[in-house]
Tab-separated table of C-alpha atoms in Angstrom:
chain	number	residue	atom	x	y	z
A	1	MET	CA	7.203	-34.504	-71.180
A	2	THR	CA	10.697	-33.819	-69.757
A	3	ALA	CA	11.627	-32.303	-65.941
A	4	ILE	CA	12.858	-30.030	-65.332
A	5	PRO	CA	16.562	-29.552	-63.868
A	6	GLN	CA	16.162	-28.582	-60.489
A	7	GLY	CA	18.979	-26.768	-59.678
A	8	ARG	CA	17.544	-24.393	-63.134
A	9	THR	CA	13.813	-23.712	-61.589
A	10	ARG	CA	16.590	-22.132	-58.004
A	11	ARG	CA	18.140	-20.138	-60.243
A	12	ALA	CA	15.187	-18.504	-62.366
A	13	ALA	CA	13.353	-18.643	-59.038
A	14	LEU	CA	16.423	-16.659	-57.300
A	15	LEU	CA	16.894	-14.077	-60.402
A	16	SER	CA	12.860	-13.501	-60.508
A	17	ALA	CA	12.754	-12.653	-56.543
A	18	THR	CA	15.755	-10.305	-57.345
A	19	CYS	CA	14.641	-8.221	-60.077
A	20	ALA	CA	11.606	-7.732	-58.026
A	21	LEU	CA	14.150	-5.631	-55.102
A	22	VAL	CA	14.357	-1.902	-56.845
A	23	VAL	CA	17.941	-0.595	-55.402
A	24	THR	CA	17.539	3.380	-54.716
A	25	GLY	CA	14.879	3.646	-56.832
A	26	ALA	CA	15.995	2.531	-60.051
A	27	ALA	CA	15.543	-1.538	-61.224
A	28	LEU	CA	18.679	-3.743	-60.005
A	29	THR	CA	20.550	-3.560	-63.437
A	30	GLY	CA	20.032	-5.775	-65.990
A	31	CYS	CA	16.461	-7.285	-64.109
A	32	SER	CA	14.249	-5.277	-67.316
A	33	SER	CA	14.556	-4.654	-71.240
A	34	GLU	CA	12.895	-1.301	-70.643
A	35	ASP	CA	14.928	1.666	-72.462
A	36	PRO	CA	15.794	4.323	-70.669
A	37	ASP	CA	15.685	5.993	-73.955
A	38	ALA	CA	12.798	5.747	-74.901
A	39	GLY	CA	10.739	8.626	-75.584
A	40	THR	CA	13.181	11.040	-74.526
A	41	ASN	CA	14.919	13.424	-76.837
A	42	GLY	CA	17.762	10.811	-77.647
A	43	VAL	CA	20.644	13.091	-75.959
A	44	GLY	CA	21.327	9.303	-74.159
A	45	LYS	CA	22.218	7.400	-76.516
A	46	LEU	CA	24.971	10.657	-77.920
A	47	ALA	CA	28.255	10.798	-76.930
A	48	PRO	CA	29.711	12.488	-73.755
A	49	ASP	CA	31.227	15.072	-75.519
A	50	LYS	CA	27.647	15.094	-77.689
A	51	ILE	CA	26.294	15.439	-74.387
A	52	GLN	CA	28.007	18.492	-73.442
A	53	SER	CA	28.191	19.989	-76.605
A	54	GLN	CA	24.598	20.007	-77.040
A	55	THR	CA	23.091	21.177	-73.781
A	56	ARG	CA	25.937	23.989	-74.234
A	57	THR	CA	24.028	24.808	-77.170
A	58	ALA	CA	19.910	24.855	-75.642
A	59	ALA	CA	21.424	26.614	-73.389
A	60	ARG	CA	22.593	29.191	-74.994
A	61	SER	CA	19.205	29.414	-77.110
A	62	ALA	CA	16.889	29.818	-74.559
A	63	ARG	CA	15.645	34.011	-74.023
A	64	ALA	CA	16.492	33.196	-69.794
A	65	VAL	CA	16.765	30.756	-66.244
A	66	ARG	CA	17.057	30.870	-63.117
A	67	LEU	CA	20.131	29.748	-61.294
A	68	SER	CA	19.665	28.590	-58.063
A	69	GLY	CA	22.478	27.135	-55.617
A	70	THR	CA	25.954	28.132	-54.915
A	71	VAL	CA	29.825	28.989	-56.499
A	72	ALA	CA	32.552	29.348	-55.444
A	73	THR	CA	35.394	31.721	-56.236
A	74	SER	CA	38.610	33.877	-55.321
A	75	GLY	CA	38.492	32.219	-52.089
A	76	ARG	CA	34.775	33.138	-51.556
A	77	THR	CA	31.602	31.921	-52.060
A	78	TYR	CA	29.115	33.245	-52.790
A	79	THR	CA	24.382	31.408	-52.255
A	80	LEU	CA	23.038	32.940	-55.526
A	81	ASP	CA	19.043	32.723	-56.649
A	82	MET	CA	19.210	34.775	-60.205
A	83	ARG	CA	16.996	34.813	-62.911
A	84	LEU	CA	18.592	36.150	-66.561
A	85	LYS	CA	17.952	36.938	-69.035
A	86	GLU	CA	20.107	38.810	-72.499
A	87	ASP	CA	19.793	41.886	-71.362
A	88	GLY	CA	19.568	41.843	-67.511
A	89	GLY	CA	19.224	40.265	-64.681
A	90	THR	CA	17.889	40.555	-61.076
A	91	GLY	CA	18.197	38.084	-57.731
A	92	SER	CA	20.485	37.868	-54.248
A	93	VAL	CA	23.577	36.889	-53.762
A	94	THR	CA	25.161	35.913	-50.332
A	95	SER	CA	28.136	36.136	-48.557
A	96	LYS	CA	29.844	35.308	-45.401
A	97	GLY	CA	26.497	36.482	-44.157
A	98	ALA	CA	25.116	39.651	-45.690
A	99	THR	CA	22.561	39.778	-48.654
A	100	PHE	CA	21.779	41.448	-51.581
A	101	ARG	CA	20.433	42.237	-53.999
A	102	LEU	CA	21.491	42.478	-57.598
A	103	LEU	CA	19.446	44.435	-60.290
A	104	ARG	CA	21.056	44.712	-64.020
A	105	VAL	CA	18.981	46.376	-67.043
A	106	GLY	CA	21.049	46.801	-70.189
A	107	GLU	CA	24.412	47.965	-68.919
A	108	GLN	CA	23.329	49.814	-65.775
A	109	LEU	CA	23.957	47.421	-62.233
A	110	TYR	CA	21.929	48.517	-59.580
A	111	LEU	CA	22.952	47.013	-55.964
A	112	LYS	CA	20.852	47.218	-52.818
A	113	ALA	CA	21.798	46.078	-49.474
A	114	GLY	CA	20.975	47.490	-45.702
A	115	ALA	CA	22.931	49.623	-43.813
A	116	ASP	CA	24.946	46.726	-41.217
A	117	PHE	CA	25.710	46.104	-45.731
A	118	TRP	CA	27.556	48.743	-46.134
A	119	ASN	CA	28.844	49.128	-42.811
A	120	HIS	CA	30.720	46.644	-42.958
A	121	ALA	CA	32.372	46.914	-46.560
A	122	ASP	CA	33.717	50.637	-45.895
A	123	GLY	CA	35.846	47.834	-43.473
A	124	SER	CA	34.404	49.968	-40.340
A	125	ASP	CA	31.198	51.298	-38.319
A	126	GLY	CA	31.635	55.092	-38.010
A	127	ASN	CA	30.354	55.608	-41.528
A	128	ALA	CA	26.915	55.140	-39.789
A	129	ALA	CA	25.355	58.502	-42.209
A	130	ALA	CA	26.424	57.565	-45.425
A	131	ALA	CA	25.316	53.693	-44.337
A	132	GLY	CA	21.866	54.983	-43.791
A	133	LYS	CA	21.327	56.887	-46.882
A	134	LEU	CA	21.942	53.919	-49.019
A	135	ASP	CA	20.287	51.093	-47.167
A	136	GLY	CA	17.892	49.992	-49.068
A	137	LYS	CA	18.276	51.951	-51.769
A	138	TYR	CA	18.903	51.044	-55.663
A	139	VAL	CA	22.684	52.033	-55.693
A	140	LYS	CA	23.338	52.550	-58.758
A	141	VAL	CA	27.132	51.267	-59.814
A	142	PRO	CA	29.274	52.932	-62.431
A	143	THR	CA	30.036	50.321	-65.195
A	144	GLY	CA	34.435	51.912	-64.378
A	145	ASP	CA	33.521	50.583	-60.657
A	146	PRO	CA	35.649	47.666	-58.817
A	147	ALA	CA	32.443	46.462	-57.747
A	148	TYR	CA	30.552	46.514	-61.187
A	149	LYS	CA	32.963	44.362	-62.353
A	150	LYS	CA	33.854	41.618	-59.369
A	151	PHE	CA	29.196	41.263	-59.771
A	152	SER	CA	27.653	42.174	-62.689
A	153	GLY	CA	28.854	38.913	-64.152
A	154	PHE	CA	26.382	37.704	-61.732
A	155	THR	CA	24.143	38.935	-64.189
A	156	ASP	CA	25.362	37.996	-66.829
A	157	MET	CA	23.390	35.358	-68.840
A	158	ASP	CA	26.022	34.868	-71.279
A	159	LEU	CA	29.047	35.387	-69.635
A	160	LEU	CA	27.578	32.808	-66.728
A	161	LEU	CA	26.456	30.190	-68.312
A	162	ASP	CA	30.151	29.737	-71.163
A	163	GLY	CA	32.007	29.581	-67.708
A	164	LEU	CA	30.323	26.942	-65.882
A	165	LEU	CA	29.551	25.003	-68.396
A	166	THR	CA	31.954	23.087	-69.063
A	167	LEU	CA	34.023	19.591	-67.249
A	168	HIS	CA	36.984	18.905	-66.742
A	169	GLY	CA	38.619	16.619	-67.756
A	170	GLU	CA	37.980	13.246	-69.616
A	171	LEU	CA	34.515	12.576	-70.152
A	172	ALA	CA	31.645	10.042	-69.766
A	173	ARG	CA	27.946	9.196	-69.132
A	174	ASP	CA	27.296	8.352	-65.055
A	175	GLY	CA	23.389	6.813	-65.938
A	176	HIS	CA	20.230	8.131	-65.763
A	177	TYR	CA	18.960	9.650	-62.621
A	178	GLU	CA	16.281	12.103	-62.511
A	179	GLN	CA	15.906	16.325	-60.994
A	180	SER	CA	12.913	17.167	-59.611
A	181	GLY	CA	11.363	15.009	-61.639
A	182	VAL	CA	12.519	14.866	-65.075
A	183	ARG	CA	14.302	12.770	-66.266
A	184	THR	CA	18.082	12.992	-67.030
A	185	ILE	CA	21.355	11.808	-68.648
A	186	ARG	CA	24.433	12.735	-65.906
A	187	ILE	CA	28.133	13.175	-67.550
A	188	THR	CA	31.423	13.280	-65.778
A	189	GLY	CA	35.033	15.506	-65.848
A	190	ASP	CA	37.666	12.741	-64.848
A	191	LYS	CA	34.733	10.374	-63.151
A	192	GLY	CA	33.424	13.313	-61.408
A	193	SER	CA	37.247	15.541	-60.174
A	194	GLY	CA	36.554	17.624	-62.920
A	195	GLY	CA	32.950	18.223	-61.991
A	196	THR	CA	29.450	16.752	-63.093
A	197	LEU	CA	26.178	17.777	-65.581
A	198	ASP	CA	23.005	16.589	-65.598
A	199	VAL	CA	20.676	17.046	-68.378
A	200	SER	CA	17.602	17.345	-69.504
A	201	LEU	CA	15.904	13.674	-71.054
A	202	GLU	CA	13.168	15.611	-71.365
A	203	GLY	CA	11.958	18.868	-74.802
A	204	LYS	CA	16.428	21.036	-74.978
A	205	PRO	CA	18.800	19.094	-73.766
A	206	TYR	CA	18.890	21.925	-71.187
A	207	PRO	CA	21.686	21.180	-67.917
A	208	LEU	CA	19.584	20.934	-64.808
A	209	ARG	CA	22.571	20.375	-62.473
A	210	LEU	CA	25.783	20.949	-61.965
A	211	VAL	CA	28.335	19.759	-59.661
A	212	ARG	CA	31.990	22.584	-59.966
A	213	ALA	CA	34.918	20.947	-60.150
A	214	GLY	CA	37.607	21.195	-56.771
A	215	ASP	CA	34.197	21.665	-54.474
A	216	ALA	CA	33.172	24.760	-56.672
A	217	GLY	CA	29.973	24.857	-56.096
A	218	THR	CA	26.497	23.463	-56.773
A	219	LEU	CA	23.829	25.368	-59.114
A	220	ARG	CA	20.447	24.328	-61.028
A	221	PHE	CA	18.973	25.508	-63.671
A	222	SER	CA	15.216	26.672	-64.255
A	223	ASP	CA	12.832	28.087	-65.978
A	224	TRP	CA	14.897	27.872	-68.807
A	225	GLY	CA	12.881	29.730	-71.982
A	226	LYS	CA	10.519	32.014	-69.142
A	227	ASP	CA	10.572	34.976	-69.607
A	228	PHE	CA	10.282	37.868	-67.482
A	229	SER	CA	11.209	42.053	-67.075
A	230	VAL	CA	14.082	43.654	-66.352
A	231	SER	CA	12.819	47.606	-65.516
A	232	GLU	CA	15.052	51.126	-64.045
A	233	PRO	CA	13.867	51.334	-60.260
A	234	ALA	CA	11.970	54.149	-59.052
A	235	LYS	CA	14.075	57.499	-58.410
A	236	GLY	CA	12.964	57.619	-55.451
A	237	ASP	CA	14.676	54.283	-54.754
A	238	THR	CA	18.038	55.002	-56.075
A	239	VAL	CA	20.873	56.865	-55.091
A	240	ASP	CA	24.029	57.509	-57.758
A	241	TYR	CA	26.180	57.125	-54.759
A	242	GLY	CA	28.615	59.568	-57.064
A	243	LYS	CA	32.608	57.952	-56.759
A	244	GLN	CA	33.878	53.913	-55.763
A	245	LEU	CA	31.927	52.746	-53.683
A	246	PRO	CA	33.090	50.743	-50.586
A	247	THR	CA	33.141	46.858	-51.145
A	248	SER	CA	33.580	43.923	-49.219
């Protein structure tokens, strides 16, 4: 019997011990022959530009989605929790400590907020009577009103997704991750400075988490394809302001 060199035995033992360690929930690279893309939709094996293309296609084909997180735009940060579909959307928006609800049914947009929101939006504290009439009511937002342009985008699924699901700069894959128990492949733009996007490796390649470029917010996507209903609020809960809305 040929003797195994002692050095080789020590190296084998060291490798075995090292491969037993776990770093941040994942086995050390090279210690396992398991294919991280086994049993997945195969998107993780594609070039990063193909991954981005396929996730945008999947998002466009979905009937509905829930979007939550933060968006920084025009010098303000908004915290969103919206459910969106082709013909409408509903949910809450928070900015500068004020929370209001948005509801869009077809082309008609409604904004619902408390009296404090309307007082602040008016720019003074002296319009308590008007603010009281709007308190807790769904206020119709005229399509030509600046508030319509400002807030309707938060309820427009196609417009919002098209504007968000693009990374900037050179694309690259950044490994396999997990979002809410779902395996993902992460792609980056310019090593992360152009944003990062986690794409589902299970089922359709939907985007699940987006970190926007330039610290412009982080968003999570869920409930892809889960339909919901939007309907006009009751007349007793609706106010037609009749002129340009006060907005902060």
